[in-house]
CSV table of C-alpha atoms in Angstrom, one decimal:
chain,number,residue,atom,x,y,z
A,1,MET,CA,18.3,-8.5,-98.9
A,2,GLN,CA,19.0,-7.8,-95.2
A,3,PHE,CA,18.0,-4.2,-94.4
A,4,ASP,CA,19.4,-4.6,-90.9
A,5,PHE,CA,22.7,-6.2,-91.8
A,6,ASN,CA,24.0,-8.6,-89.1
A,7,LYS,CA,25.6,-7.6,-85.8
A,8,THR,CA,29.2,-7.9,-87.0
A,9,GLU,CA,28.4,-5.9,-90.1
A,10,ARG,CA,26.7,-3.2,-88.2
A,11,GLU,CA,29.6,-2.8,-85.8
A,12,LYS,CA,32.0,-2.6,-88.7
A,13,ILE,CA,29.9,0.0,-90.5
A,14,LEU,CA,29.4,2.1,-87.3
A,15,GLU,CA,33.0,2.0,-86.5
A,16,ARG,CA,33.9,3.4,-89.9
A,17,VAL,CA,31.2,6.1,-89.7
A,18,PHE,CA,32.1,7.1,-86.1
A,19,GLU,CA,35.8,7.3,-87.0
A,20,LYS,CA,35.2,9.7,-90.0
A,21,LEU,CA,32.7,11.8,-88.1
A,22,GLU,CA,35.0,12.1,-85.1
A,23,ASN,CA,37.8,13.3,-87.5
A,24,PHE,CA,35.5,16.0,-88.8
A,25,TYR,CA,34.2,17.0,-85.4
A,26,SER,CA,37.5,17.2,-83.7
A,27,ASP,CA,39.4,18.9,-86.5
A,28,THR,CA,36.8,21.1,-88.3
A,29,LYS,CA,39.1,24.1,-88.3
A,30,SER,CA,41.6,22.4,-90.7
A,31,LEU,CA,39.0,22.3,-93.4
A,32,LYS,CA,38.0,25.1,-95.8
A,33,THR,CA,35.0,27.0,-94.6
A,34,ASN,CA,33.2,26.8,-97.9
A,35,PRO,CA,33.4,24.7,-101.1
A,36,ASP,CA,34.3,25.5,-104.7
A,37,LEU,CA,31.0,25.7,-106.4
A,38,ASN,CA,31.7,23.6,-109.4
A,39,ILE,CA,28.4,22.2,-110.5
A,40,ASP,CA,29.8,19.8,-113.0
A,41,ALA,CA,32.2,18.3,-110.4
A,42,ILE,CA,29.5,18.0,-107.8
A,43,ARG,CA,27.1,16.3,-110.2
A,44,GLY,CA,29.9,14.1,-111.5
A,45,LEU,CA,30.6,12.9,-108.0
A,46,LEU,CA,27.1,11.4,-107.5
A,47,LEU,CA,26.8,7.6,-107.8
A,48,GLN,CA,24.0,7.2,-110.2
A,49,GLU,CA,24.6,3.7,-111.5
A,50,GLU,CA,24.9,2.3,-108.0
A,51,LEU,CA,21.4,3.3,-107.2
A,52,GLU,CA,20.0,0.3,-109.1
A,53,PHE,CA,21.5,-2.6,-107.1
A,54,GLY,CA,23.3,-0.8,-104.3
A,55,THR,CA,27.0,-0.9,-103.4
A,56,GLN,CA,29.3,-1.9,-100.6
A,57,PRO,CA,28.7,0.0,-97.3
A,58,GLU,CA,32.3,1.2,-97.1
A,59,LYS,CA,32.1,2.7,-100.5
A,60,ALA,CA,28.7,4.3,-99.8
A,61,ILE,CA,29.8,5.8,-96.5
A,62,ASP,CA,33.1,7.2,-97.8
A,63,HIS,CA,31.3,8.6,-100.8
A,64,VAL,CA,28.7,10.5,-98.7
A,65,ILE,CA,31.1,11.8,-96.1
A,66,ASN,CA,33.6,12.9,-98.8
A,67,GLY,CA,30.8,14.7,-100.6
A,68,LEU,CA,29.6,16.5,-97.5
A,69,GLU,CA,33.2,17.4,-96.4
A,70,THR,CA,34.2,18.7,-99.9
A,71,TYR,CA,31.0,20.4,-101.0
A,72,ALA,CA,29.4,22.2,-98.0
A,73,VAL,CA,29.8,25.4,-96.1
A,74,HIS,CA,31.1,24.1,-92.8
A,75,THR,CA,28.9,25.9,-90.3
A,76,PRO,CA,30.6,24.0,-87.4
A,77,HIS,CA,33.8,25.8,-88.3
A,78,PRO,CA,35.0,28.2,-85.5
A,79,LYS,CA,35.6,30.8,-88.3
A,80,TYR,CA,32.1,30.6,-89.7
A,81,PHE,CA,30.8,34.1,-88.9
A,82,GLY,CA,27.7,33.7,-91.1
A,83,LEU,CA,24.1,33.2,-90.6
A,84,PHE,CA,22.5,31.6,-87.5
A,85,ASN,CA,23.9,28.1,-88.1
A,86,PRO,CA,26.0,27.1,-85.2
A,87,ARG,CA,28.1,24.1,-84.4
A,88,SER,CA,25.9,21.2,-83.1
A,89,ASN,CA,26.8,20.3,-79.5
A,90,PHE,CA,27.6,16.6,-78.9
A,91,ALA,CA,24.4,16.0,-76.8
A,92,GLY,CA,22.3,17.1,-79.7
A,93,ILE,CA,24.1,14.8,-82.1
A,94,LEU,CA,23.5,11.9,-79.8
A,95,ALA,CA,19.9,12.8,-79.5
A,96,ASP,CA,19.4,12.7,-83.3
A,97,LEU,CA,21.1,9.2,-83.3
A,98,ILE,CA,18.8,7.9,-80.5
A,99,THR,CA,15.7,9.4,-82.1
A,100,ALA,CA,16.5,7.9,-85.5
A,101,THR,CA,17.1,4.5,-83.9
A,102,TYR,CA,13.9,4.3,-81.8
A,103,ASN,CA,12.0,6.3,-84.3
A,104,PRO,CA,9.1,7.3,-82.0
A,105,GLN,CA,5.9,8.6,-83.7
A,106,LEU,CA,4.7,11.7,-81.8
A,107,ALA,CA,1.4,12.1,-83.6
A,108,GLY,CA,-0.5,10.3,-80.9
A,109,TRP,CA,0.3,10.4,-77.1
A,110,SER,CA,-0.1,6.7,-76.5
A,111,HIS,CA,2.4,5.8,-79.2
A,112,ALA,CA,5.2,7.8,-77.5
A,113,PRO,CA,4.1,9.0,-74.1
A,114,PHE,CA,7.6,9.6,-72.7
A,115,ALA,CA,8.6,11.7,-75.8
A,116,VAL,CA,5.4,13.7,-75.7
A,117,GLU,CA,5.7,14.4,-72.0
A,118,VAL,CA,9.3,15.5,-72.4
A,119,GLU,CA,8.3,18.0,-75.1
A,120,ASP,CA,5.4,19.2,-72.9
A,121,LEU,CA,7.8,19.7,-70.0
A,122,LEU,CA,10.1,21.7,-72.2
A,123,ILE,CA,7.3,23.9,-73.5
A,124,ARG,CA,6.4,24.7,-69.9
A,125,GLU,CA,10.0,25.4,-69.0
A,126,PHE,CA,10.6,27.7,-72.0
A,127,SER,CA,7.3,29.4,-71.3
A,128,ASP,CA,8.6,30.2,-67.8
A,129,LYS,CA,11.9,31.4,-69.2
A,130,PHE,CA,10.1,33.9,-71.5
A,131,GLY,CA,7.9,35.1,-68.6
A,132,TYR,CA,4.7,33.3,-69.5
A,133,LYS,CA,2.7,31.5,-66.7
A,134,LYS,CA,3.3,27.8,-67.0
A,135,GLU,CA,-0.3,26.9,-66.2
A,136,GLN,CA,-1.7,29.2,-68.8
A,137,THR,CA,0.4,28.5,-71.8
A,138,ASP,CA,0.7,26.0,-74.7
A,139,GLY,CA,3.1,25.3,-77.4
A,140,VAL,CA,4.6,22.9,-79.8
A,141,PHE,CA,8.0,21.9,-81.3
A,142,THR,CA,8.2,22.7,-85.0
A,143,SER,CA,10.5,21.9,-87.9
A,144,GLY,CA,11.8,25.5,-88.0
A,145,GLY,CA,11.1,29.1,-87.4
A,146,ALA,CA,9.1,29.3,-90.7
A,147,GLU,CA,6.6,26.7,-89.4
A,148,ALA,CA,6.5,28.4,-86.0
A,149,ASN,CA,5.7,31.8,-87.6
A,150,LEU,CA,3.1,30.1,-89.8
A,151,THR,CA,1.6,28.6,-86.7
A,152,ALA,CA,1.4,32.1,-85.2
A,153,LEU,CA,-0.4,33.5,-88.2
A,154,LEU,CA,-2.9,30.6,-88.1
A,155,CYS,CA,-3.5,31.0,-84.4
A,156,ALA,CA,-4.0,34.8,-84.8
A,157,LEU,CA,-6.5,34.1,-87.6
A,158,ASN,CA,-8.5,31.6,-85.5
A,159,HIS,CA,-8.4,34.0,-82.5
A,160,ARG,CA,-9.8,36.9,-84.6
A,161,TYR,CA,-12.1,34.8,-86.7
A,162,PRO,CA,-13.4,31.8,-84.6
A,163,ASN,CA,-15.4,30.4,-87.5
A,164,ILE,CA,-12.6,30.4,-90.0
A,165,THR,CA,-11.9,26.6,-89.5
A,166,GLU,CA,-15.4,25.9,-91.0
A,167,GLU,CA,-16.0,28.9,-93.3
A,168,GLY,CA,-12.5,29.6,-94.5
A,169,LEU,CA,-11.1,32.9,-95.7
A,170,ILE,CA,-14.2,33.7,-97.6
A,171,GLY,CA,-16.1,33.9,-94.4
A,172,MET,CA,-14.1,36.8,-93.1
A,173,ASP,CA,-16.0,40.1,-92.9
A,174,LYS,CA,-12.8,42.1,-93.3
A,175,LYS,CA,-9.4,41.8,-94.8
A,176,PRO,CA,-6.8,41.0,-92.1
A,177,VAL,CA,-3.6,43.1,-92.0
A,178,ILE,CA,-0.3,41.9,-90.7
A,179,PHE,CA,2.1,44.7,-89.4
A,180,CYS,CA,5.8,44.1,-89.1
A,181,SER,CA,9.1,45.8,-89.6
A,182,LYS,CA,10.8,45.9,-93.0
A,183,GLU,CA,13.6,44.0,-91.3
A,184,ALA,CA,11.2,41.2,-90.3
A,185,HIS,CA,12.1,37.7,-91.5
A,186,HIS,CA,10.8,36.8,-95.0
A,187,SER,CA,9.1,33.7,-93.6
A,188,ILE,CA,6.2,36.1,-92.8
A,189,GLN,CA,5.7,36.6,-96.5
A,190,LYS,CA,5.9,32.8,-97.1
A,191,ALA,CA,3.3,32.3,-94.3
A,192,VAL,CA,0.7,34.6,-95.9
A,193,LYS,CA,1.2,32.9,-99.3
A,194,ILE,CA,0.7,29.5,-97.7
A,195,VAL,CA,-2.5,30.6,-95.9
A,196,GLY,CA,-3.8,32.4,-99.0
A,197,LEU,CA,-4.0,35.9,-97.7
A,198,GLY,CA,-1.5,37.4,-100.1
A,199,THR,CA,1.5,39.6,-99.5
A,200,LYS,CA,-0.5,42.8,-100.1
A,201,LEU,CA,-2.0,42.3,-96.6
A,202,ILE,CA,1.5,42.7,-95.0
A,203,LYS,CA,2.1,46.3,-94.0
A,204,SER,CA,5.8,46.8,-93.8
A,205,ILE,CA,6.7,49.5,-91.3
A,206,PRO,CA,9.9,51.5,-91.7
A,207,ILE,CA,12.6,51.3,-89.1
A,208,THR,CA,14.1,53.9,-86.9
A,209,GLY,CA,17.8,55.0,-86.9
A,210,GLU,CA,18.4,52.2,-84.5
A,211,SER,CA,16.9,49.7,-87.0
A,212,LYS,CA,13.9,49.0,-84.8
A,213,LEU,CA,10.3,48.9,-86.0
A,214,ASP,CA,9.1,52.6,-85.8
A,215,THR,CA,6.3,52.4,-83.3
A,216,ILE,CA,5.2,56.0,-84.1
A,217,LEU,CA,4.7,55.1,-87.8
A,218,LEU,CA,2.9,51.9,-86.7
A,219,GLU,CA,0.4,53.8,-84.8
A,220,GLN,CA,-0.1,56.2,-87.7
A,221,GLU,CA,-0.8,53.3,-90.0
A,222,LEU,CA,-3.3,51.9,-87.5
A,223,LYS,CA,-5.1,55.2,-87.2
A,224,LYS,CA,-5.5,55.7,-90.9
A,225,LEU,CA,-6.5,52.1,-91.6
A,226,ASP,CA,-9.9,51.9,-93.4
A,227,TYR,CA,-11.7,49.8,-90.7
A,228,GLU,CA,-14.7,49.3,-93.0
A,229,VAL,CA,-12.6,47.1,-95.2
A,230,TYR,CA,-9.6,46.0,-93.1
A,231,ALA,CA,-9.0,44.7,-89.7
A,232,PRO,CA,-5.6,44.7,-87.9
A,233,LEU,CA,-4.8,41.0,-87.4
A,234,MET,CA,-1.4,40.9,-85.8
A,235,VAL,CA,1.8,42.9,-85.1
A,236,ILE,CA,5.1,41.0,-85.3
A,237,GLY,CA,8.0,42.3,-83.3
A,238,THR,CA,11.5,40.8,-84.0
A,239,ALA,CA,14.0,39.9,-81.2
A,240,GLY,CA,17.2,39.6,-83.2
A,241,THR,CA,16.7,40.6,-86.8
A,242,THR,CA,18.6,38.5,-89.3
A,243,GLY,CA,20.5,41.4,-90.8
A,244,THR,CA,21.6,43.5,-87.8
A,245,GLY,CA,20.5,41.5,-84.8
A,246,THR,CA,18.2,44.3,-83.7
A,247,ILE,CA,15.6,43.8,-80.9
A,248,ASP,CA,12.4,45.8,-81.5
A,249,ASN,CA,10.8,47.9,-78.7
A,250,LEU,CA,8.7,45.0,-77.4
A,251,HIS,CA,7.2,46.9,-74.5
A,252,LYS,CA,5.9,49.6,-76.8
A,253,LEU,CA,4.6,47.1,-79.3
A,254,SER,CA,2.8,45.3,-76.6
A,255,ASP,CA,1.1,48.5,-75.4
A,256,ILE,CA,0.0,49.3,-78.9
A,257,CYS,CA,-1.4,45.8,-79.4
A,258,GLN,CA,-3.3,45.9,-76.1
A,259,ARG,CA,-4.9,49.3,-77.0
A,260,TYR,CA,-5.9,48.1,-80.5
A,261,ASP,CA,-6.8,44.5,-79.5
A,262,ILE,CA,-4.3,43.0,-81.9
A,263,TRP,CA,-2.4,39.7,-81.6
A,264,PHE,CA,1.2,40.4,-80.7
A,265,HIS,CA,3.7,37.9,-81.9
A,266,VAL,CA,7.4,38.0,-81.3
A,267,ASP,CA,9.8,36.3,-83.7
A,268,ALA,CA,12.6,35.6,-81.3
A,269,ALA,CA,14.0,32.8,-83.5
A,270,TYR,CA,17.6,34.0,-82.9
A,271,GLY,CA,17.5,36.5,-80.1
A,272,GLY,CA,15.2,34.4,-77.9
A,273,GLY,CA,18.3,32.6,-76.6
A,274,ALA,CA,19.1,35.8,-74.6
A,275,VAL,CA,16.5,34.7,-72.0
A,276,LEU,CA,18.9,32.0,-70.9
A,277,SER,CA,21.4,34.7,-69.8
A,278,SER,CA,20.7,36.9,-66.7
A,279,GLU,CA,22.9,39.5,-68.4
A,280,LEU,CA,21.0,39.6,-71.7
A,281,LYS,CA,17.4,38.7,-70.7
A,282,PRO,CA,16.4,42.3,-69.7
A,283,TYR,CA,16.9,43.4,-73.4
A,284,LEU,CA,13.9,41.1,-74.2
A,285,GLY,CA,11.7,43.0,-71.8
A,286,GLY,CA,8.1,43.1,-73.1
A,287,ILE,CA,8.2,39.6,-74.7
A,288,GLU,CA,6.3,38.3,-71.6
A,289,LYS,CA,3.3,40.3,-72.7
A,290,SER,CA,3.2,38.8,-76.2
A,291,ASP,CA,0.4,36.4,-77.4
A,292,SER,CA,3.0,34.1,-79.0
A,293,ILE,CA,6.7,33.5,-79.6
A,294,THR,CA,8.8,31.8,-82.1
A,295,PHE,CA,12.1,30.5,-80.8
A,296,ASP,CA,14.8,28.4,-82.7
A,297,ALA,CA,16.7,26.2,-80.4
A,298,HIS,CA,18.9,25.2,-83.4
A,299,LYS,CA,20.3,28.7,-83.3
A,300,TRP,CA,21.7,29.9,-80.0
A,301,MET,CA,21.2,26.5,-78.2
A,302,SER,CA,23.5,24.8,-80.7
A,303,VAL,CA,21.4,21.7,-81.4
A,304,PRO,CA,21.1,20.1,-84.9
A,305,MET,CA,18.6,21.4,-87.4
A,306,GLY,CA,15.7,21.9,-87.2
A,307,THR,CA,14.5,22.4,-83.7
A,308,SER,CA,12.1,25.3,-83.2
A,309,ILE,CA,9.4,26.1,-80.7
A,310,PHE,CA,6.1,27.9,-80.9
A,311,LEU,CA,4.8,29.3,-77.6
A,312,THR,CA,1.5,31.0,-76.8
A,313,GLN,CA,-0.3,32.4,-73.7
A,314,HIS,CA,-3.7,31.2,-75.1
A,315,ASP,CA,-3.9,27.6,-73.8
A,316,ASP,CA,-6.8,26.7,-76.1
A,317,ILE,CA,-5.8,28.3,-79.4
A,318,LEU,CA,-3.7,25.4,-80.8
A,319,GLU,CA,-6.6,22.9,-80.3
A,320,ASN,CA,-9.0,25.4,-81.7
A,321,THR,CA,-6.8,26.0,-84.8
A,322,PHE,CA,-5.7,22.4,-85.5
A,323,GLY,CA,-8.1,20.2,-83.7
A,324,ILE,CA,-9.6,17.3,-85.6
A,325,SER,CA,-11.0,13.9,-84.9
A,326,THR,CA,-10.3,10.7,-86.8
A,327,PRO,CA,-11.6,7.1,-86.6
A,328,TYR,CA,-8.1,5.6,-87.2
A,329,MET,CA,-5.9,7.3,-84.7
A,330,PRO,CA,-5.1,5.2,-81.5
A,331,LYS,CA,-7.4,5.7,-78.6
A,332,ASP,CA,-5.4,3.7,-76.0
A,333,ASP,CA,-5.3,6.9,-73.9
A,334,ASP,CA,-9.0,7.5,-73.7
A,335,GLY,CA,-9.9,8.7,-70.2
A,336,LEU,CA,-6.5,10.1,-69.5
A,337,LYS,CA,-6.0,13.8,-69.3
A,338,VAL,CA,-3.6,14.2,-72.2
A,339,ALA,CA,-3.6,16.3,-75.3
A,340,GLN,CA,-3.1,14.6,-78.7
A,341,PRO,CA,-0.1,16.2,-80.5
A,342,PHE,CA,-1.7,15.8,-84.0
A,343,THR,CA,-4.6,18.0,-82.9
A,344,ARG,CA,-2.3,20.9,-81.9
A,345,SER,CA,0.2,21.2,-84.7
A,346,ILE,CA,0.6,21.7,-88.4
A,347,GLN,CA,2.5,18.4,-88.5
A,348,TRP,CA,0.9,15.0,-88.2
A,349,SER,CA,3.6,12.4,-88.2
A,350,ARG,CA,6.5,13.9,-86.3
A,351,ARG,CA,9.8,12.9,-85.0
A,352,PHE,CA,11.1,13.5,-81.4
A,353,ILE,CA,12.4,17.0,-82.1
A,354,GLY,CA,12.6,18.0,-78.4
A,355,LEU,CA,15.1,15.3,-77.4
A,356,LYS,CA,17.9,17.4,-78.8
A,357,VAL,CA,17.1,20.1,-76.3
A,358,TYR,CA,16.2,17.7,-73.4
A,359,LEU,CA,19.4,15.7,-73.6
A,360,SER,CA,21.5,18.9,-74.0
A,361,LEU,CA,19.9,20.3,-70.8
A,362,LEU,CA,20.5,17.0,-69.0
A,363,LEU,CA,24.2,17.1,-69.9
A,364,TYR,CA,24.9,20.9,-69.7
A,365,GLY,CA,22.0,22.4,-67.7
A,366,TRP,CA,20.5,25.9,-68.0
A,367,LYS,CA,23.7,27.2,-66.3
A,368,GLY,CA,25.9,25.7,-68.9
A,369,TYR,CA,23.9,27.4,-71.6
A,370,GLU,CA,24.1,30.7,-69.8
A,371,GLN,CA,27.9,30.4,-69.8
A,372,ILE,CA,28.0,29.6,-73.5
A,373,ILE,CA,25.7,32.4,-74.5
A,374,ASN,CA,27.6,34.9,-72.4
A,375,HIS,CA,30.8,33.7,-74.0
A,376,GLN,CA,29.5,34.3,-77.5
A,377,ALA,CA,28.1,37.8,-76.4
A,378,GLU,CA,31.6,38.6,-75.1
A,379,MET,CA,33.2,37.5,-78.3
A,380,GLY,CA,30.8,39.8,-80.1
A,381,ARG,CA,32.0,42.7,-77.9
A,382,TYR,CA,35.6,41.7,-78.5
A,383,LEU,CA,35.1,41.7,-82.2
A,384,LYS,CA,33.6,45.2,-82.1
A,385,ARG,CA,36.4,46.5,-80.0
A,386,ARG,CA,39.2,45.1,-82.1
A,387,LEU,CA,37.6,46.2,-85.3
A,388,ARG,CA,37.4,49.8,-84.0
A,389,GLU,CA,41.0,49.6,-82.9
A,390,GLU,CA,42.0,48.6,-86.4
A,391,GLY,CA,40.1,51.5,-88.0
A,392,TRP,CA,36.8,49.8,-89.0
A,393,SER,CA,33.4,51.4,-88.3
A,394,ILE,CA,30.6,49.5,-86.6
A,395,MET,CA,27.3,50.1,-88.5
A,396,ASN,CA,24.8,48.4,-86.2
A,397,ASP,CA,23.9,48.6,-82.5
A,398,THR,CA,22.9,45.5,-80.7
A,399,VAL,CA,23.8,43.6,-77.6
A,400,LEU,CA,23.6,40.3,-79.6
A,401,PRO,CA,26.9,39.1,-81.2
A,402,VAL,CA,26.0,40.3,-84.7
A,403,VAL,CA,28.5,42.9,-86.1
A,404,CYS,CA,28.0,44.9,-89.3
A,405,PHE,CA,31.0,46.9,-90.2
A,406,THR,CA,33.0,48.7,-93.0
A,407,ARG,CA,35.7,51.4,-93.2
A,408,GLU,CA,34.9,55.0,-93.6
A,409,GLU,CA,37.2,55.3,-96.6
A,410,PHE,CA,35.1,52.6,-98.4
A,411,VAL,CA,31.6,53.9,-97.7
A,412,ASN,CA,31.3,55.4,-101.1
A,413,ASP,CA,33.0,52.5,-102.8
A,414,MET,CA,30.4,49.9,-103.9
A,415,HIS,CA,33.1,47.4,-104.9
A,416,ILE,CA,35.4,47.2,-101.9
A,417,THR,CA,33.2,44.9,-99.7
A,418,GLN,CA,32.5,42.5,-102.6
A,419,TYR,CA,36.2,42.4,-103.5
A,420,ILE,CA,37.3,41.6,-100.0
A,421,MET,CA,34.4,39.1,-99.5
A,422,ASP,CA,35.3,37.3,-102.7
A,423,ASN,CA,38.9,36.9,-101.7
A,424,ILE,CA,38.1,35.7,-98.2
A,425,LEU,CA,35.6,33.1,-99.5
A,426,LYS,CA,38.1,32.1,-102.2
A,427,ASN,CA,40.7,31.4,-99.5
A,428,GLY,CA,38.2,29.3,-97.5
A,429,THR,CA,39.6,30.3,-94.2
A,430,SER,CA,36.6,32.3,-92.9
A,431,TRP,CA,33.0,32.8,-93.8
A,432,LEU,CA,31.0,35.9,-93.4
A,433,SER,CA,28.3,37.7,-95.3
A,434,LEU,CA,27.3,41.1,-96.7
A,435,TYR,CA,24.4,43.2,-95.6
A,436,PRO,CA,23.3,46.7,-96.7
A,437,ILE,CA,22.6,49.3,-94.1
A,438,ASP,CA,21.2,52.6,-95.3
A,439,GLY,CA,22.4,51.7,-98.8
A,440,ILE,CA,25.9,51.1,-97.6
A,441,PRO,CA,27.2,47.5,-98.1
A,442,THR,CA,28.7,46.2,-94.9
A,443,PHE,CA,30.4,43.0,-93.7
A,444,ARG,CA,28.2,41.0,-91.4
A,445,ALA,CA,29.9,38.8,-88.9
A,446,CYS,CA,27.9,36.8,-86.3
A,447,ILE,CA,29.4,34.7,-83.5
A,448,THR,CA,27.5,31.4,-83.8
A,449,ASN,CA,30.0,28.9,-82.6
A,450,TYR,CA,30.7,28.3,-78.9
A,451,ASN,CA,34.2,27.3,-79.8
A,452,THR,CA,35.0,30.7,-81.4
A,453,THR,CA,37.6,32.5,-79.4
A,454,GLU,CA,39.8,35.6,-79.5
A,455,VAL,CA,42.2,33.5,-81.7
A,456,GLU,CA,39.7,33.1,-84.5
A,457,ILE,CA,38.6,36.7,-84.3
A,458,GLU,CA,42.2,37.9,-84.5
A,459,GLU,CA,42.7,35.7,-87.6
A,460,LEU,CA,39.5,37.2,-89.2
A,461,ILE,CA,40.7,40.8,-88.6
A,462,GLU,CA,44.1,39.9,-90.0
A,463,GLU,CA,42.4,38.6,-93.2
A,464,LEU,CA,40.2,41.7,-93.4
A,465,ASN,CA,43.1,44.1,-93.0
A,466,ARG,CA,45.2,42.1,-95.6
A,467,GLU,CA,42.5,42.1,-98.2
A,468,ALA,CA,41.7,45.8,-97.6
A,469,ALA,CA,45.3,46.6,-98.2
A,470,SER,CA,45.4,44.5,-101.3
A,471,TYR,CA,42.4,46.4,-102.6
A,472,ARG,CA,44.1,49.8,-102.0
A,473,ILE,CA,47.2,48.5,-104.0
A,474,THR,CA,44.9,47.3,-106.8
A,475,VAL,CA,43.1,50.7,-107.0
A,476,ASN,CA,46.3,52.7,-106.9
A,477,GLN,CA,47.8,50.6,-109.7
A,478,VAL,CA,44.8,51.3,-111.9
């Protein structure tokens, strides 16, 4: 069995793969945005018998690509107005191919010094973009925002309880409390479960009428906390909530955290991309005073999943949290002033995550990203304007291209949004989601694709108007 195949075979296989991928990449809009969820058909498509001895490359490739093309929500589609899953830019796709081929192991510096130094450079660059001082920061690439938020929780624990790495949770003198908005991402709940603190130690703070974490109520909770039993561990502000794209009052949260000596973490997984735009960056004011930041490059920077970053202004906290020594890790770099990646991260064996960002910047530059982000923000404003002109009501207020909307006549009708949504998804020409605001079900459309233009937005509005009219006819007939 030749795992490598020979050169002629490889060229033939790659030619077939590239042809099919190019067809998808260049003509994504011609496909349905979402699949028919027929579980029997999907399972029946799988090649189970071929797993024993294998099959011909052409058959295997055609099978996999057909499966992905037929049974997947096509997030690269310009009319995918869903969650923060953008179209991957071409540089990021190339980076994944290069990384898979060279397969560098980033656990130890000496095994992949170029790759490690690239990621360290990017950490410093992003620190600077967010307003941290390059020489006083640290950070690490992570597999996703959930890992970055978990890293933040672990760092906050080690900062508050320096002996926790030896004594564990049972060595804590008080129960640590995590404060966040009720709109904060649910990865926070997962993080406390993983650590073993329990979700009861999360204090969910109500939001204001602007959907921001209510800082007045936060201070009230801090003042009435029983400090004999509990200790405030961290406050989490969100820069771009998943539902409404809201940015919390980061300046105010920072001030509160400084007065109470609490770790201030900002989950900027989505909204952090705003720092790349001179137009949008001021809306993240206060993030530079945080102790740590989560940022997902696979969201607004349009690189393949999963490419996230954890940043912190405490340049020793990652080593204090994850530091460990082993007899078997390579020591070729002894004497060099380098940090070992495996001692500063949850991960041990790790792929070259940062290349997707590095190659993208080499091809497009920070200026190119600013143009793309400004374009998507403009498309968000265009969508809001056109919806209002067509009689729809905007239910959220954010500078980010996340739009939650309904019609005044449908506010008290709990069925209308689901009816329209079901029909749009059944047609497979657009994809958007539903999100409740103050008990009112609203449509949620997010501009996630740099190829989305006024054309796609007009097509979406036409669909919405058509389905709304169809619903009125159906109701009147009944």
